[in-house]
Amino acid sequence: MFVDKAVISIRSGKGGDGCVSFRREPFVPDGGPDGGDGGKGGDVIFLADSNLRTLMDFRYERKYEAENGEDGRKKKQFGKKGKDIIIKVPVGTVVIDQASGTVMKDLKKAGDSFVAAKGGKGGKGNVNFKTPVRQAPNFAEAGGFAKERKVVLELKLLADVGLVGFPNVGKSTLLSVATSANPKIANYHFTTITPNLGVVKVHDTDFVMADIPGLIEGAHLGAGLGLDFLKHIERTRLLVHLVDVSGSEGRDPIEDFEKINGELASYGAGLEKKPQLVAANKMDLATEEQYQAFADYVSGKGYRIFPLSAPIHQGVQELLNAVAAELAALPAETEEVYELFDFEREDDPEEYRRIEASREGDVYVLKGKQLEKIFNSTNFNDFGSLRYLYKYVEKRGAIDQLKALGLQEGDTVRIVDYEFEYIEE
């Protein structure tokens, strides 16, 4: 089975918490704080691997997590960094953030990689909070949050030439004759249910040719295998349109030609504008009148036509020579335009520090990423640590927000899962 789309969940590693520790060694007066920093959480990294062909593995494993960073330890020992997780995908995979629908990365070349979810930063140990005034800080910083999201993986074949046409017109046969590929060939519709690739060598050049599974009328609406595979034509530079000129399937070659081009145009993405050569296949079964009528029609539309009979290699080399010449004359490929995922906004410090105030019945609620991190770092048995939390809330304007919502002395304020009574200073 060919799998070209998958949805998976990824989660980076949480940063390790900083350590609260004090030196307690004999004969060492005023040892002071010695709590070390936590380790950074592992990243989630995607890597394009040329040895992979499908997204099959992602049907069975759908959740990928990097390792959390270790907590800091006494004697100023740093916690160990969490291991990154590297997710290998086939070349040509587009990674999309499911929530926003924006593209995170298009992995077009073998070895392309990117960090899809950064691990949380390690929290600072209490040794970092020592000041001339605060000699014995009894609190440390919590590790940074892990990032968790769902991503959509879409595989689009990377080929120079795409073979298109109705089922059973000879696309697989032409690919097998022109390359060293061994596609499944049989005399029934939809023999090819997975795209096949092969490398064609013509004189001193070569190019990649893809046999796209047969299209039928209504393919752009999802009929047959159409929608699953029309997307693979998007990245080809040139199309070779095979038509059974003999009408051996009981169809009219001209109608077949127009229906396939109609499907390409209806799908969109500029498929109908791609350069196209027409191959009149099964010439050994066609009459001269059949070929001439079809050739006149296609030539009148401005297309170059090549008669061939792929199984006996008749006309194949002439077609391949023309394909190579056409590719050489085409302009350089242009980059596909995507709406890109905004990694900078995700790491925006101001958004990270923002505190949102709301009211739920008689309880006033404060929420914010940085607020939650500081809350998790707070030692509620230490006045200095509690004071640090309050000053942060006040400095960010959260107290004013709550008062605007009606906060008065004696009311209940909730941060994360902790509720306390508000007292005016």
Short mmCIF file of C-alpha atoms in Angstrom, two decimals, residues 104-373:
data_model
loop_
_atom_site.label_atom_id
_atom_site.label_comp_id
_atom_site.label_asym_id
_atom_site.label_seq_id
_atom_site.Cartn_x
_atom_site.Cartn_y
_atom_site.Cartn_z
CA MET A 104 6.51 24.36 8.48
CA LYS A 105 8.98 22.98 5.92
CA ASP A 106 9.12 21.49 2.44
CA LEU A 107 11.81 18.80 2.55
CA LYS A 108 12.79 18.70 -1.11
CA LYS A 109 16.33 17.33 -0.93
CA ALA A 110 17.94 14.39 0.83
CA GLY A 111 19.46 15.65 4.07
CA ASP A 112 17.07 18.60 4.44
CA SER A 113 16.05 18.98 8.08
CA PHE A 114 14.47 21.41 10.51
CA VAL A 115 13.43 21.67 14.15
CA ALA A 116 9.66 21.34 14.34
CA ALA A 117 9.40 21.72 18.13
CA LYS A 118 12.14 23.16 20.32
CA GLY A 119 12.81 21.67 23.71
CA GLY A 120 12.15 23.78 26.80
CA LYS A 121 15.05 25.69 28.31
CA GLY A 122 16.58 24.38 31.50
CA GLY A 123 15.55 26.21 34.67
CA LYS A 124 18.15 28.11 36.68
CA GLY A 125 19.30 26.73 40.02
CA ASN A 126 19.14 28.82 43.18
CA VAL A 127 22.83 29.72 42.88
CA ASN A 128 21.75 32.15 40.11
CA PHE A 129 19.42 34.07 42.43
CA LYS A 130 21.95 34.99 45.06
CA THR A 131 22.34 38.76 45.53
CA PRO A 132 24.04 40.95 48.13
CA VAL A 133 20.62 41.38 49.74
CA ARG A 134 19.32 37.82 49.23
CA GLN A 135 22.15 35.60 50.41
CA ALA A 136 20.18 32.37 50.71
CA PRO A 137 17.56 32.12 47.92
CA ASN A 138 15.28 29.24 48.77
CA PHE A 139 13.81 28.87 45.29
CA ALA A 140 14.88 27.95 41.76
CA GLU A 141 13.46 28.32 38.27
CA ALA A 142 11.22 25.69 36.71
CA GLY A 143 12.23 24.25 33.35
CA GLY A 144 10.74 25.60 30.14
CA PHE A 145 7.60 24.06 28.71
CA ALA A 146 7.59 21.33 26.12
CA LYS A 147 5.97 22.19 22.78
CA GLU A 148 3.28 19.83 21.60
CA ARG A 149 1.41 19.91 18.31
CA LYS A 150 -0.10 17.82 15.56
CA VAL A 151 1.48 17.92 12.15
CA VAL A 152 0.29 16.72 8.76
CA LEU A 153 2.82 14.96 6.54
CA GLU A 154 2.13 15.11 2.80
CA LEU A 155 4.35 13.33 0.30
CA LYS A 156 4.59 14.69 -3.22
CA LEU A 157 6.78 12.79 -5.65
CA LEU A 158 9.78 14.61 -7.03
CA ALA A 159 10.07 13.72 -10.71
CA ASP A 160 11.02 15.62 -13.86
CA VAL A 161 8.47 13.84 -16.05
CA GLY A 162 5.03 12.53 -15.21
CA LEU A 163 3.25 9.91 -17.31
CA VAL A 164 -0.49 10.57 -17.36
CA GLY A 165 -3.42 8.94 -19.07
CA PHE A 166 -6.34 6.57 -18.59
CA PRO A 167 -5.76 3.19 -16.94
CA ASN A 168 -4.22 0.48 -19.11
CA VAL A 169 -2.84 2.79 -21.82
CA GLY A 170 0.74 1.57 -21.35
CA LYS A 171 2.32 3.97 -18.85
CA SER A 172 3.92 1.21 -16.76
CA THR A 173 5.17 -0.54 -19.87
CA LEU A 174 6.80 2.64 -21.15
CA LEU A 175 8.45 3.22 -17.76
CA SER A 176 9.82 -0.33 -17.68
CA VAL A 177 11.18 0.00 -21.22
CA ALA A 178 12.70 3.44 -20.67
CA THR A 179 14.23 2.76 -17.24
CA SER A 180 15.37 -0.05 -14.97
CA ALA A 181 12.16 0.20 -12.95
CA ASN A 182 10.04 -2.93 -12.57
CA PRO A 183 6.43 -1.79 -12.16
CA LYS A 184 3.66 -4.33 -11.97
CA ILE A 185 2.14 -4.81 -15.43
CA ALA A 186 -1.07 -6.66 -16.23
CA ASN A 187 -3.98 -6.35 -18.62
CA TYR A 188 -6.55 -4.85 -16.25
CA HIS A 189 -7.46 -1.44 -14.94
CA PHE A 190 -5.58 0.03 -12.01
CA THR A 191 -2.67 -2.41 -12.20
CA THR A 192 -0.68 0.56 -10.90
CA ILE A 193 -2.01 1.70 -7.53
CA THR A 194 1.24 3.27 -6.33
CA PRO A 195 3.38 5.76 -8.27
CA ASN A 196 6.55 4.25 -9.71
CA LEU A 197 9.79 6.11 -10.35
CA GLY A 198 12.63 5.38 -12.72
CA VAL A 199 15.71 7.15 -14.03
CA VAL A 200 15.94 7.61 -17.80
CA LYS A 201 19.41 8.00 -19.35
CA VAL A 202 19.57 9.74 -22.71
CA HIS A 203 23.06 10.28 -24.12
CA ASP A 204 24.90 12.37 -21.52
CA THR A 205 21.87 13.40 -19.48
CA ASP A 206 19.33 11.74 -17.24
CA PHE A 207 15.96 12.57 -15.70
CA VAL A 208 13.43 11.01 -13.33
CA MET A 209 10.19 9.71 -14.79
CA ALA A 210 7.10 8.87 -12.72
CA ASP A 211 4.26 6.56 -13.70
CA ILE A 212 1.20 8.21 -12.15
CA PRO A 213 -1.68 5.74 -11.55
CA GLY A 214 -4.42 5.96 -14.13
CA LEU A 215 -6.87 8.83 -13.99
CA ILE A 216 -10.55 8.61 -14.87
CA GLU A 217 -13.30 11.13 -15.46
CA GLY A 218 -14.13 12.84 -12.16
CA ALA A 219 -10.66 12.27 -10.72
CA HIS A 220 -10.46 15.88 -9.47
CA LEU A 221 -13.58 15.16 -7.40
CA GLY A 222 -12.08 12.04 -5.87
CA ALA A 223 -13.26 9.42 -8.35
CA GLY A 224 -11.01 6.39 -8.68
CA LEU A 225 -7.51 7.09 -7.41
CA GLY A 226 -7.50 10.62 -8.79
CA LEU A 227 -7.33 12.93 -5.80
CA ASP A 228 -4.70 10.80 -4.11
CA PHE A 229 -2.34 11.05 -7.05
CA LEU A 230 -3.11 14.25 -8.95
CA LYS A 231 -1.03 16.05 -6.31
CA HIS A 232 2.04 14.10 -7.43
CA ILE A 233 1.85 15.74 -10.84
CA GLU A 234 2.27 19.18 -9.24
CA ARG A 235 6.04 18.83 -8.96
CA THR A 236 6.75 17.40 -12.39
CA ARG A 237 8.24 19.77 -14.95
CA LEU A 238 6.88 18.03 -18.03
CA LEU A 239 3.96 15.72 -18.78
CA VAL A 240 3.89 12.86 -21.26
CA HIS A 241 0.26 12.13 -22.05
CA LEU A 242 -0.21 8.53 -23.19
CA VAL A 243 -3.29 7.70 -25.23
CA ASP A 244 -4.38 4.30 -26.54
CA VAL A 245 -4.68 5.38 -30.16
CA SER A 246 -6.06 1.97 -31.17
CA GLY A 247 -9.16 2.33 -29.00
CA SER A 248 -8.60 -1.25 -27.77
CA GLU A 249 -10.56 -0.50 -24.56
CA GLY A 250 -13.59 0.57 -26.57
CA ARG A 251 -12.96 4.27 -25.94
CA ASP A 252 -12.38 7.09 -28.40
CA PRO A 253 -8.75 8.39 -28.28
CA ILE A 254 -9.77 12.00 -28.81
CA GLU A 255 -12.34 11.85 -25.98
CA ASP A 256 -9.74 10.23 -23.71
CA PHE A 257 -7.27 13.00 -24.51
CA GLU A 258 -9.77 15.76 -23.71
CA LYS A 259 -11.08 14.11 -20.55
CA ILE A 260 -7.62 13.74 -19.01
CA ASN A 261 -6.72 17.33 -19.84
CA GLY A 262 -10.06 18.38 -18.38
CA GLU A 263 -9.21 16.62 -15.12
CA LEU A 264 -5.82 18.34 -14.98
CA ALA A 265 -7.45 21.72 -15.48
CA SER A 266 -10.20 21.05 -12.94
CA TYR A 267 -7.71 20.02 -10.26
CA GLY A 268 -5.99 23.38 -10.47
CA ALA A 269 -2.45 24.04 -9.20
CA GLY A 270 -1.46 24.95 -12.76
CA LEU A 271 -1.39 21.36 -14.03
CA GLU A 272 -3.04 22.33 -17.32
CA LYS A 273 -0.21 24.83 -17.98
CA LYS A 274 2.59 22.31 -17.73
CA PRO A 275 4.39 21.48 -21.00
CA GLN A 276 2.95 18.31 -22.49
CA LEU A 277 4.06 15.85 -25.12
CA VAL A 278 1.52 13.37 -26.48
CA ALA A 279 2.38 9.72 -27.03
CA ALA A 280 0.06 7.78 -29.33
CA ASN A 281 0.62 4.31 -27.89
CA LYS A 282 -0.36 0.84 -29.14
CA MET A 283 0.43 1.73 -32.74
CA ASP A 284 0.83 -1.98 -33.47
CA LEU A 285 -2.91 -2.39 -32.85
CA ALA A 286 -4.06 0.80 -34.59
CA THR A 287 -4.93 1.45 -38.19
CA GLU A 288 -3.32 4.26 -40.17
CA GLU A 289 -6.69 6.05 -40.28
CA GLN A 290 -7.04 5.90 -36.47
CA TYR A 291 -3.59 7.36 -35.90
CA GLN A 292 -3.94 10.06 -38.57
CA ALA A 293 -7.28 11.27 -37.24
CA PHE A 294 -5.89 11.53 -33.72
CA ALA A 295 -2.60 13.10 -34.86
CA ASP A 296 -4.41 15.78 -36.87
CA TYR A 297 -6.59 16.67 -33.89
CA VAL A 298 -3.74 16.84 -31.37
CA SER A 299 -1.44 18.74 -33.73
CA GLY A 300 -4.25 21.21 -34.35
CA LYS A 301 -4.29 21.86 -30.61
CA GLY A 302 -0.60 22.77 -30.71
CA TYR A 303 0.83 19.57 -29.16
CA ARG A 304 3.73 17.50 -30.50
CA ILE A 305 2.73 13.89 -31.03
CA PHE A 306 4.91 10.78 -31.03
CA PRO A 307 3.68 7.40 -32.33
CA LEU A 308 4.97 4.41 -30.40
CA SER A 309 4.42 0.85 -29.35
CA ALA A 310 6.18 0.54 -26.01
CA PRO A 311 6.35 -3.31 -25.69
CA ILE A 312 8.33 -3.62 -28.94
CA HIS A 313 10.33 -0.40 -28.30
CA GLN A 314 8.92 1.21 -31.45
CA GLY A 315 9.21 5.02 -31.26
CA VAL A 316 10.35 4.98 -27.61
CA GLN A 317 13.82 6.44 -28.21
CA GLU A 318 12.43 9.26 -30.34
CA LEU A 319 10.04 10.17 -27.53
CA LEU A 320 12.79 10.08 -24.88
CA ASN A 321 15.07 12.25 -27.04
CA ALA A 322 12.29 14.81 -27.34
CA VAL A 323 11.63 14.70 -23.58
CA ALA A 324 15.33 15.31 -22.82
CA ALA A 325 15.46 18.23 -25.26
CA GLU A 326 12.27 19.73 -23.84
CA LEU A 327 13.55 19.51 -20.26
CA ALA A 328 16.83 21.14 -21.25
CA ALA A 329 14.93 24.06 -22.79
CA LEU A 330 12.64 24.63 -19.82
CA PRO A 331 13.45 27.49 -17.43
CA ALA A 332 14.80 26.73 -13.98
CA GLU A 333 12.27 25.49 -11.46
CA THR A 334 10.57 28.11 -9.33
CA GLU A 335 9.97 27.65 -5.63
CA GLU A 336 6.44 26.73 -4.62
CA VAL A 337 4.72 29.51 -2.70
CA TYR A 338 3.30 28.51 0.68
CA GLU A 339 1.84 30.28 3.67
CA LEU A 340 4.65 29.57 6.10
CA PHE A 341 4.40 28.74 9.77
CA ASP A 342 5.55 31.65 11.93
CA PHE A 343 8.26 30.23 14.17
CA GLU A 344 9.28 33.71 15.34
CA ARG A 345 5.80 34.50 16.61
CA GLU A 346 5.76 31.21 18.52
CA ASP A 347 8.90 32.28 20.37
CA ASP A 348 7.79 35.92 20.77
CA PRO A 349 8.92 36.94 24.28
CA GLU A 350 6.17 39.53 24.67
CA GLU A 351 3.44 37.02 23.90
CA TYR A 352 5.16 34.56 26.21
CA ARG A 353 5.13 37.09 29.07
CA ARG A 354 1.59 38.34 28.50
CA ILE A 355 -0.87 37.74 31.36
CA GLU A 356 -4.58 37.39 30.68
CA ALA A 357 -7.07 38.22 33.44
CA SER A 358 -10.64 36.92 33.55
CA ARG A 359 -13.45 36.29 36.01
CA GLU A 360 -15.16 32.95 36.60
CA GLY A 361 -18.03 33.53 38.98
CA ASP A 362 -16.57 34.90 42.21
CA VAL A 363 -13.03 33.83 41.34
CA TYR A 364 -10.54 36.02 39.44
CA VAL A 365 -8.21 34.03 37.17
CA LEU A 366 -4.74 34.86 35.83
CA LYS A 367 -3.18 32.90 32.95
CA GLY A 368 0.10 33.20 31.06
CA LYS A 369 3.02 31.04 29.93
CA GLN A 370 5.73 32.90 31.80
CA LEU A 371 3.40 33.33 34.77
CA GLU A 372 2.86 29.58 34.93
CA LYS A 373 6.60 28.96 34.77
#
